[in-house]
Short mmCIF file of C-alpha atoms and ligand atoms in Angstrom, two decimals:
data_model
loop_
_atom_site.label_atom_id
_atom_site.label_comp_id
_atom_site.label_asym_id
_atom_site.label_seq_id
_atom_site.Cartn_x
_atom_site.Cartn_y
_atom_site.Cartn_z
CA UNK A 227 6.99 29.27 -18.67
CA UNK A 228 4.15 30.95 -16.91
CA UNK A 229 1.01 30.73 -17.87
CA UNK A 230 -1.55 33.31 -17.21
CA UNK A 231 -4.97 33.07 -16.04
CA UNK A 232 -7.23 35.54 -18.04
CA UNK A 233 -11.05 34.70 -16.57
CA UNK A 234 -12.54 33.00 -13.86
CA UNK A 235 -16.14 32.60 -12.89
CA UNK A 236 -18.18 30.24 -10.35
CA UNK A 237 -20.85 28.00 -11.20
CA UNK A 238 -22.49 25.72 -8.67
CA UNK A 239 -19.53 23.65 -7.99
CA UNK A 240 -16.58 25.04 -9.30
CA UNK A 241 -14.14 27.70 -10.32
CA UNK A 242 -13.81 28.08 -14.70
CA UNK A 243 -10.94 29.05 -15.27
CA UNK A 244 -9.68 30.32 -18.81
CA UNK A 245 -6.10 30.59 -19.74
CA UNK A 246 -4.10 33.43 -21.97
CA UNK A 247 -3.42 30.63 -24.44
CA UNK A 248 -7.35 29.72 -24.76
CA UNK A 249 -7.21 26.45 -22.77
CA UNK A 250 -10.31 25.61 -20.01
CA UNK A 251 -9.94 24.40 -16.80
CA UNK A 252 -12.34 23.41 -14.48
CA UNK A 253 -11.34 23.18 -10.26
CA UNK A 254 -14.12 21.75 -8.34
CA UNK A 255 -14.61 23.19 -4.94
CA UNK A 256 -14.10 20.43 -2.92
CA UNK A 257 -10.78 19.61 -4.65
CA UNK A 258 -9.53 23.39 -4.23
CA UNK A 259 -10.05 23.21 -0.76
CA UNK A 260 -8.44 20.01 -0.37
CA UNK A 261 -4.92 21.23 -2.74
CA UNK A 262 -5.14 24.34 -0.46
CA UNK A 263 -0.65 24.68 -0.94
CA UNK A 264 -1.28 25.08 3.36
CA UNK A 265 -2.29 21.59 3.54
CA UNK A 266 0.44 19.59 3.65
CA UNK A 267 3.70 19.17 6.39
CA UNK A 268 6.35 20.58 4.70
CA UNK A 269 8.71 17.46 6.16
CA UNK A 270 6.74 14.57 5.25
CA UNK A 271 4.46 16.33 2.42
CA UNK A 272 1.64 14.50 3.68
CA UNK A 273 -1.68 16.29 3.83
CA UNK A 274 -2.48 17.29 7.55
CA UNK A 275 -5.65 19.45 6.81
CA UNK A 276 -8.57 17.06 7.24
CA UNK A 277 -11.44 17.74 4.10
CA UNK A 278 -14.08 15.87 6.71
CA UNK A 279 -14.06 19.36 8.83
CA UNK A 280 -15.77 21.19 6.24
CA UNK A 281 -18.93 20.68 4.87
CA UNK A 282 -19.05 18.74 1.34
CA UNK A 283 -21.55 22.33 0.48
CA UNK A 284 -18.11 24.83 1.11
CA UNK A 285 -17.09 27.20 -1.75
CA UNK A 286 -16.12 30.29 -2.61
CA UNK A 287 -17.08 33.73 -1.00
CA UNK A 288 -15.32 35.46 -2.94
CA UNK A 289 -11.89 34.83 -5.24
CA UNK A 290 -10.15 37.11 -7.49
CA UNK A 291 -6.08 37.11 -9.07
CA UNK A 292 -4.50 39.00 -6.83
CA UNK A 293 -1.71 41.30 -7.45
CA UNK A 294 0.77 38.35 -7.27
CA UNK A 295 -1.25 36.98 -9.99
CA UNK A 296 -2.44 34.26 -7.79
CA UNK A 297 -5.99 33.13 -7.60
CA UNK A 298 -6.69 33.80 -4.17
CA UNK A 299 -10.10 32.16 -2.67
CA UNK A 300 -12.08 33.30 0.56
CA UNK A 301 -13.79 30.35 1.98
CA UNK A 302 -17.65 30.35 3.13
CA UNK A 303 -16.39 28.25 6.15
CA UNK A 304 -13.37 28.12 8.50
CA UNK A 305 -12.35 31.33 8.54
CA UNK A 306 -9.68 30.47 5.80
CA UNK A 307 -8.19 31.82 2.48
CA UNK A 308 -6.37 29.92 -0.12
CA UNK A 309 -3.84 31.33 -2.73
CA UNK A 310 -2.41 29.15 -5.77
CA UNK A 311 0.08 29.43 -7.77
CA UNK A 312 -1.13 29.66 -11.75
CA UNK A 313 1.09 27.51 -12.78
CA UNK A 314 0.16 24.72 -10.31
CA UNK A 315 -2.95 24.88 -11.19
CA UNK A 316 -2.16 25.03 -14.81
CA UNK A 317 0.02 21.63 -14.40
CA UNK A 318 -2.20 20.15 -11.74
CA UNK A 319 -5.66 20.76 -13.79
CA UNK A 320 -7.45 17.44 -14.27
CA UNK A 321 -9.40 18.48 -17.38
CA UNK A 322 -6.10 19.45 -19.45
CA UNK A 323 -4.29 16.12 -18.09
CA UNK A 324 -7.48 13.97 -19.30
CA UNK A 325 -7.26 15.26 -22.66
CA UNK A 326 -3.37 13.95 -22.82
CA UNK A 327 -2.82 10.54 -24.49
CA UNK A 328 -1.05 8.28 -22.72
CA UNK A 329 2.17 6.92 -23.82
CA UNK A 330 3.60 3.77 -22.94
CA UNK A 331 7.02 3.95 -21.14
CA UNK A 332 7.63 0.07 -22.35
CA UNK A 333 9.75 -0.58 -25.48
CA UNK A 334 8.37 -4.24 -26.24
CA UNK A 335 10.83 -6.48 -27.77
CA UNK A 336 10.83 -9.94 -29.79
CA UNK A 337 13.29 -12.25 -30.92
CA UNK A 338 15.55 -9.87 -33.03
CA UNK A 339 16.96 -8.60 -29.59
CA UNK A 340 19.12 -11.86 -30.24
CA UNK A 341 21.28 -10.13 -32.52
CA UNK A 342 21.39 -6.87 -30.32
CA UNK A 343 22.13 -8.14 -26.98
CA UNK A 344 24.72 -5.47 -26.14
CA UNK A 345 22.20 -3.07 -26.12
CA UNK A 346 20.42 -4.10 -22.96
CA UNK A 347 24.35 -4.77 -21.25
CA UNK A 348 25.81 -2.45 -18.84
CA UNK A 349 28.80 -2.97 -16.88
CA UNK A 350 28.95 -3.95 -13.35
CA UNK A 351 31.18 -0.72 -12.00
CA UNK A 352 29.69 1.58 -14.20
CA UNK A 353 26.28 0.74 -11.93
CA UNK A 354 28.79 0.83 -9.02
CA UNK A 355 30.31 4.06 -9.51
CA UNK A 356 27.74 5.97 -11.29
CA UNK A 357 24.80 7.53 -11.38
CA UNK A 358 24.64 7.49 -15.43
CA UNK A 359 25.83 3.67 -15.01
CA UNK A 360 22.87 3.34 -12.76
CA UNK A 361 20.40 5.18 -14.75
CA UNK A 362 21.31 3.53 -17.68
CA UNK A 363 20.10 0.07 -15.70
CA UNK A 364 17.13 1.05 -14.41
CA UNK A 365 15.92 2.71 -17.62
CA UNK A 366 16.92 -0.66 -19.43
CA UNK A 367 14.99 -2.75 -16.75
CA UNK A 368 11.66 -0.19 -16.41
CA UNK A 369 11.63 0.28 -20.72
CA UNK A 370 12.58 -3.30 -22.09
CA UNK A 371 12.09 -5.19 -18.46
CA UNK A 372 15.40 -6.88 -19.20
CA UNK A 373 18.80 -6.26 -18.79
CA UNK A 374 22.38 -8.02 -18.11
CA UNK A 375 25.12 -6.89 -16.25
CA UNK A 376 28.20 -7.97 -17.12
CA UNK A 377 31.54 -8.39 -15.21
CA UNK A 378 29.87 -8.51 -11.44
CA UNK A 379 32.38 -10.70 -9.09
CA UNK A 380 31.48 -13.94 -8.65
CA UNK A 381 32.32 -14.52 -5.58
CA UNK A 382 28.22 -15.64 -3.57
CA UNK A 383 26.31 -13.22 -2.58
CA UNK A 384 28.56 -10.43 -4.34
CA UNK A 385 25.18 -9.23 -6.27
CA UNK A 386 24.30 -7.66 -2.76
CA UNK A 387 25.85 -3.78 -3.59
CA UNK A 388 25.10 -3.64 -6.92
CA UNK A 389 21.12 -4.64 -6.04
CA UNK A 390 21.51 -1.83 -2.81
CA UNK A 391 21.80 0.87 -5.83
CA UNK A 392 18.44 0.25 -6.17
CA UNK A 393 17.04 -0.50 -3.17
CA UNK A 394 16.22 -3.42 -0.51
CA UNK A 395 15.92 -6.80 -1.16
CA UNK A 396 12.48 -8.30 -1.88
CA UNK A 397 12.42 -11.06 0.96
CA UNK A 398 10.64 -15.17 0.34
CA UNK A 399 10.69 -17.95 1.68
CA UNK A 400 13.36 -19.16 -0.49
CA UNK A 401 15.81 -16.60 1.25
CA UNK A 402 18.48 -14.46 -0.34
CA UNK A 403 19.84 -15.23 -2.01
CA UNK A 404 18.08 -18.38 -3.62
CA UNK A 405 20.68 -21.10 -4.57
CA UNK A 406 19.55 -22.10 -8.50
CA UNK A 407 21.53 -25.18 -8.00
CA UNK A 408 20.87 -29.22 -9.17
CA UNK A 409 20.17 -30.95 -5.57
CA UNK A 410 18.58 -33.95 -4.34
CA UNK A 411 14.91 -33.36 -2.99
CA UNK A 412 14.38 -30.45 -4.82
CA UNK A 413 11.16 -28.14 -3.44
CA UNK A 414 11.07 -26.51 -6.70
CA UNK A 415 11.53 -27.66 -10.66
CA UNK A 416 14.31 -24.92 -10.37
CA UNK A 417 16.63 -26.86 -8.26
CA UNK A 418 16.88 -29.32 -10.72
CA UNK A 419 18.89 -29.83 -13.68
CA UNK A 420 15.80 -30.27 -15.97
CA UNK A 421 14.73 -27.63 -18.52
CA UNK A 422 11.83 -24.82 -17.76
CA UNK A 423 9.58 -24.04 -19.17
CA UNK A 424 8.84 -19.72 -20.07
CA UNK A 425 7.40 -19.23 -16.64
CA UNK A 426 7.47 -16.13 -13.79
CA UNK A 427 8.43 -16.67 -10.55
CA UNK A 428 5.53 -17.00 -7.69
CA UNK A 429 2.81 -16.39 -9.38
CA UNK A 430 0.63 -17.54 -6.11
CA UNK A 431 1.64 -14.51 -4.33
CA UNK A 432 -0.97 -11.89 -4.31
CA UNK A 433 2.29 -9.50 -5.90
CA UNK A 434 4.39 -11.98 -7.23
CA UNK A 435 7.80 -9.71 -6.69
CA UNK A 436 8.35 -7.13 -9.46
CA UNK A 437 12.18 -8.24 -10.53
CA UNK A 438 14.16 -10.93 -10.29
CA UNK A 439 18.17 -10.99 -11.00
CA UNK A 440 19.71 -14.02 -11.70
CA UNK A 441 23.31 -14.23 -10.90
CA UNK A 442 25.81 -16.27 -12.32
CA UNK A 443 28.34 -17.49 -10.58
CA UNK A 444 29.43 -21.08 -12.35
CA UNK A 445 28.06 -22.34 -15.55
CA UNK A 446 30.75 -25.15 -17.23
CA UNK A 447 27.85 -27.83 -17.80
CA UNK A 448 26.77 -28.86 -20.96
CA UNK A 449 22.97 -27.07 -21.72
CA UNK A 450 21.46 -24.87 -19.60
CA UNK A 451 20.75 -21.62 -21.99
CA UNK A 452 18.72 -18.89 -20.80
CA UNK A 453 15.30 -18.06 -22.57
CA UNK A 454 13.31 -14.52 -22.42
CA UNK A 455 10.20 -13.81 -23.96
CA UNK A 456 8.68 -10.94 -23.57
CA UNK A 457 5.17 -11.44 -22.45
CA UNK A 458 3.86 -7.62 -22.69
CA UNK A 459 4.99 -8.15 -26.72
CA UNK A 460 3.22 -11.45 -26.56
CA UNK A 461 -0.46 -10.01 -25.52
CA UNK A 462 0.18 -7.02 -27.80
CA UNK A 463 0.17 -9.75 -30.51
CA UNK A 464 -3.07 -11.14 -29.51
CA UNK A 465 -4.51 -8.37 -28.53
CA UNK A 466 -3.95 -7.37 -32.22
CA UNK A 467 -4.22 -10.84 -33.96
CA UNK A 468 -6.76 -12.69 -32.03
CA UNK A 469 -8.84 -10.28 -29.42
CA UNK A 470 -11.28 -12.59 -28.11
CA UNK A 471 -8.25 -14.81 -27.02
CA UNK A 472 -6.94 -11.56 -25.54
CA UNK A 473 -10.23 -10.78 -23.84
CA UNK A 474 -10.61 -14.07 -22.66
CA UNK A 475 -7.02 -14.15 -21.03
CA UNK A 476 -7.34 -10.82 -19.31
CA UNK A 477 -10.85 -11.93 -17.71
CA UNK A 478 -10.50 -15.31 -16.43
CA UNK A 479 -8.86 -15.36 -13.32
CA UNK A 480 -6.49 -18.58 -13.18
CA UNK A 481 -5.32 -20.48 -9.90
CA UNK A 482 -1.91 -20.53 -8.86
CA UNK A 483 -0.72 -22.89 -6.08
CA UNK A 484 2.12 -23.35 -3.27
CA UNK A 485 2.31 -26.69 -1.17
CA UNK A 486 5.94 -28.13 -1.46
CA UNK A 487 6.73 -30.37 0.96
CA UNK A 488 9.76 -27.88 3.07
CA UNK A 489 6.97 -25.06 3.94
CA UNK A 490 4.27 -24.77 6.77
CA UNK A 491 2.27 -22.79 4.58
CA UNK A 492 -0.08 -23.52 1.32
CA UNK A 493 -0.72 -20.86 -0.87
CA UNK A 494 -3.17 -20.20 -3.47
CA UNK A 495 -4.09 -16.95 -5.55
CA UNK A 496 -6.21 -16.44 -8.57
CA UNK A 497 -5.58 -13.74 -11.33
CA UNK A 498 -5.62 -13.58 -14.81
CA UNK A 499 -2.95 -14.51 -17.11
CA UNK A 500 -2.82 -10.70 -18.62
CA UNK A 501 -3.71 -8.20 -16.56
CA UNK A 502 -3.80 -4.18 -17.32
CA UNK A 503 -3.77 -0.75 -15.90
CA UNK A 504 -5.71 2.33 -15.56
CA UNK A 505 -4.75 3.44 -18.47
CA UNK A 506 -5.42 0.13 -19.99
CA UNK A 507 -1.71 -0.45 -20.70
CA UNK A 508 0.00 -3.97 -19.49
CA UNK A 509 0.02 -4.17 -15.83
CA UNK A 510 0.74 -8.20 -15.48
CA UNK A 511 1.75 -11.58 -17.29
CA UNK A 512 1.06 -14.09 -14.91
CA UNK A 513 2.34 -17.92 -16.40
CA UNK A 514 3.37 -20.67 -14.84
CA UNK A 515 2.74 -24.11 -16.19
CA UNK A 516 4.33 -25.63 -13.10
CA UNK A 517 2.81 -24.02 -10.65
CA UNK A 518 -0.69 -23.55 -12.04
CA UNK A 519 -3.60 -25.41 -9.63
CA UNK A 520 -6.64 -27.58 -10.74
CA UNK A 521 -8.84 -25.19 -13.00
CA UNK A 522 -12.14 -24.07 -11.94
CA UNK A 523 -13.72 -21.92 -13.48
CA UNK A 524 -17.13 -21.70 -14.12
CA UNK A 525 -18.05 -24.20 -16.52
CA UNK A 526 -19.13 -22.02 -19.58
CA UNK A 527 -15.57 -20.84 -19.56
CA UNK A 528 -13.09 -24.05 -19.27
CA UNK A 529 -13.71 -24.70 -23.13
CA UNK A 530 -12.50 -20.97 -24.00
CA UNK A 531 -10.27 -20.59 -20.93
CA UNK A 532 -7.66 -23.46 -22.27
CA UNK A 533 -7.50 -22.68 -25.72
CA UNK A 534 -6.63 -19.16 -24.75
CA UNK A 535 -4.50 -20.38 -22.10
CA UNK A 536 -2.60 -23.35 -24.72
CA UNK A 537 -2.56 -20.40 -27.63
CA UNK A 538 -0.72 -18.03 -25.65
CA UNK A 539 1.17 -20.86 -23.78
CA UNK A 540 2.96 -21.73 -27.64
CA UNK A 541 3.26 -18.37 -28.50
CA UNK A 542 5.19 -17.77 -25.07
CA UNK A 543 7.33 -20.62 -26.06
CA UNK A 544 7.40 -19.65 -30.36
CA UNK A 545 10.87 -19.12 -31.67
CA UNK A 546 9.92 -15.75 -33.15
CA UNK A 547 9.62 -14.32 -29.57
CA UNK A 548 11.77 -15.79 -27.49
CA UNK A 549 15.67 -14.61 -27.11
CA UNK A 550 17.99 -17.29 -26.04
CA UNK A 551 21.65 -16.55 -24.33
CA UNK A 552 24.08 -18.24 -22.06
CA UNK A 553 24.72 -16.66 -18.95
CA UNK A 554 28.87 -16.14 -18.42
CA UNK A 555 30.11 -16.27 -14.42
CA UNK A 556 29.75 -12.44 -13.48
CA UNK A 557 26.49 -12.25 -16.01
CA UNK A 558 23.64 -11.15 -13.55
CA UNK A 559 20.15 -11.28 -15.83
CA UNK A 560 17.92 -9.00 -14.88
CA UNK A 561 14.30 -8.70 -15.58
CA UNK A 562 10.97 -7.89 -14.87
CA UNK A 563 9.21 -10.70 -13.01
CA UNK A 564 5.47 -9.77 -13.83
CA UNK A 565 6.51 -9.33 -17.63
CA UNK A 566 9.58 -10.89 -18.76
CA UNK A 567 9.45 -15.40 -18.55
CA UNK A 568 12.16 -16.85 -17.94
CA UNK A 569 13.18 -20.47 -18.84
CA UNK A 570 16.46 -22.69 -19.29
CA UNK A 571 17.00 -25.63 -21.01
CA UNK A 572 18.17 -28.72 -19.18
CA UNK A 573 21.70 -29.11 -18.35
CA UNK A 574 23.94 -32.18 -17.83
CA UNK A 575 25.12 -32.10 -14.22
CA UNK A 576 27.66 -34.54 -14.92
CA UNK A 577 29.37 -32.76 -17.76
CA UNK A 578 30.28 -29.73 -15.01
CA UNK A 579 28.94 -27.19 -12.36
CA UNK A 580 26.20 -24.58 -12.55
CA UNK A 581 25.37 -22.37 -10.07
CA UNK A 582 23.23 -19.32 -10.31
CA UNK A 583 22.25 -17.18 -7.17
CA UNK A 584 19.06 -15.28 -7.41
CA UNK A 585 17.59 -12.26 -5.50
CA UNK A 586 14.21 -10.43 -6.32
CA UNK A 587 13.70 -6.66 -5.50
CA UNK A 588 9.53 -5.22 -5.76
CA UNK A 589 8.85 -3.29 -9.12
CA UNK A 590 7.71 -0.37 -7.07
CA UNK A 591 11.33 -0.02 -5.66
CA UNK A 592 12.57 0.53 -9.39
CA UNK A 593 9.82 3.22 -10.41
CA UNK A 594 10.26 5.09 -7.45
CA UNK A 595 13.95 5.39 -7.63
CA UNK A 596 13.87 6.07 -11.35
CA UNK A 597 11.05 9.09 -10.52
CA UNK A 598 13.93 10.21 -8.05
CA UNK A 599 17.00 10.35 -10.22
CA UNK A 600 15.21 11.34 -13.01
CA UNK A 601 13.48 14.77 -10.67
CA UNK A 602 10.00 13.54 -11.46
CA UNK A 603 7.77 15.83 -10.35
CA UNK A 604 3.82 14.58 -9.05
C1 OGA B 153 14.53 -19.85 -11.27
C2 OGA B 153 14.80 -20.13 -12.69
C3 OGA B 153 16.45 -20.31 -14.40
C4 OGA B 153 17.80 -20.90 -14.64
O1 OGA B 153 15.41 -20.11 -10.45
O2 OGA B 153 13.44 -19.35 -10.97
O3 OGA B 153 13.88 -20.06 -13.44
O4 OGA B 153 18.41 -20.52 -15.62
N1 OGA B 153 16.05 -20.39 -13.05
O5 OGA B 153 18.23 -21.74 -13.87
ZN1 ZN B 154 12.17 -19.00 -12.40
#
């Protein structure tokens, strides 16, 4: 579609522009020059003209739509004209794009997903050997933040291609992959054959790592079930049914703690339990009962801090949230780190073997090759 300009003028600052279809825009001077189409390497697309070589007073000398039916701008300095493309302009303008509502990519999900688990399945070579396969996995992990792949090999460290659709391998100091197995000595709860608790993993990192993919490879003990709970469901419930809980969860930044006794590091990060974008959708969950360090907040706060904190602690753990599954060898569960807690209940190490292998690529790595497949255009 094109879309035509029919006006423009100049005030003090900027170019009004007003469209055949009656819409406004608004294109400040400063931001003109700077989206001159000139600007940027045509290679790397970054932006080589430098804004800091004109004055912050440059505008206009003159402009008109040219017979192309481009707006075409004379500069007052640097000898330079600019012509753009209506429809750039149109798509680009930052007063129509305010005006849009935002909508949510995330499909939240509680407890009924137990009785629709196939839906969030897809099959091991269909991720291998296609790009709908693939699609179909990344859409599942970036909408629900939760998926399972069924029939991988189970051979170790056979999650390695199917992860390389994606992308690279989020790297820790629990290598790659992590062994999820009962030993002696454990330096973390996981390595046990005890139950957990909903938690996500590393919550002391400054970016705890976007997803985490839990592989199956044996699993003939007795116990041992997999739990998800959707935490970005979770705060939507409070945020509906008890907002100063909500409030008081998204503005109290918590400390997380690293100091097991294998590492010659310590490690120590505070941020809220919920946190939340621009746009004020969810950004974060950040939970972890076992790895959460000696509270100190200001004092005003504890009182309201840990009965927000031991609210959405049981509803994190309530029945009507939480899906519970038991992971098959070849079963990799996938699922977004910062959103999606995981937990297992204990298992009997004497009754058998289980042995999960687990792997964690950064959420950015999943956006960024969903915007590619899917031709997203920004
Ligand atoms: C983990 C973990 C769950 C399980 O390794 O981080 O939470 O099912 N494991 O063993
Ligand atoms: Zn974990």
């Amino acid at each position: 579609m094109t879309t035509k300009i029919s006006k423009v003028s100049k005030n003090s600052s900027a170019l009004n522009v007003e469209w055949s279809d009656g819409e406004k825009s608004n294109f400040n001077f400063l931001w003109l020059r700077d989206n001159c189409p000139t600007a940027h390497d045509k290679d790397s697309n970054h932006r080589m003209f430098n804004l800091l070589e004109t004055s912050e007073n440059i505008q206009p000398s003159d402009y008109k739509i040219n017979s192309d039916g481009k707006l075409e701008i004379k500069w007052s300095e640097g000898n330079h004209t600019s012509y753009y493309d209506p429809n750039w302009l149109r798509k680009n303008c930052y007063t129509i794009k305010q005006k849009q509502r935002y909508v949510s990519p995330y499909k939240l999900w509680n407890n009924k997903l137990n009785s629709d688990l196939e839906s969030v399945t897809v099959e091991h070579d269909k991720v291998i050997n296609t790009e709908e396969g693939l699609i179909q996995w990344l859409n599942l992990l970036h909408e629900k933040g939760f998926a399972i792949i069924k029939n991988a090999p189970t051979e170790k460290k056979s999650a390695f291609p199917i992860l390389n659709r994606i992308s690279h391998i989020r790297q820790t100091f629990f290598k790659t992959p992590f062994e999820v197995i009962n030993i002696p000595k454990p330096n973390n709860s996981a390595y046990t054959a005890h139950g957990l608790r909903n938690h996500i993993d590393l919550p002391y990192f400054e970016i705890p790592p976007g997803y985490q993919f839990l592989h199956c490879l044996i699993n003939d003990a007795e116990g041992g079930m997999s739990h998800a709970v959707d935490g970005f469901f979770v705060a939507e419930y409070l945020k509906k049914n008890d907002p100063e809980v909500f409030n008081t969860l998204v503005r109290i930044p918590v400390k997380f703690i690293d100091k097991d006794y294998t590492q010659d590091k310590k490690r120590l990060f505070y941020a809220p339990e919920i946190s939340l974008t621009k746009d004020g959708d969810y950004n974060d969950i950040r939970f972890s009962v076992a790895t959460m360090g000696v509270m100190d907040c200001v004092p005003e706060d504890i009182e309201k801090f840990y009965k927000a904190h031991h609210k959405f602690g049981k509803l994190l753990h309530d029945d009507k949230f939480v899906v519970k599954f038991r992971l098959k060898p070849g079963d990799i569960f996938c699922f977004n780190n910062r959103r999606v807690l995981h937990g297992r209940t204990e298992f009997n190490p004497n009754s058998g073997h289980r042995h999960l292998q687990g792997y964690y690529i950064d959420r950015d790595e999943i956006i960024a090759r969903l915007n590619y497949l899917n031709k997203a255009d920004f």
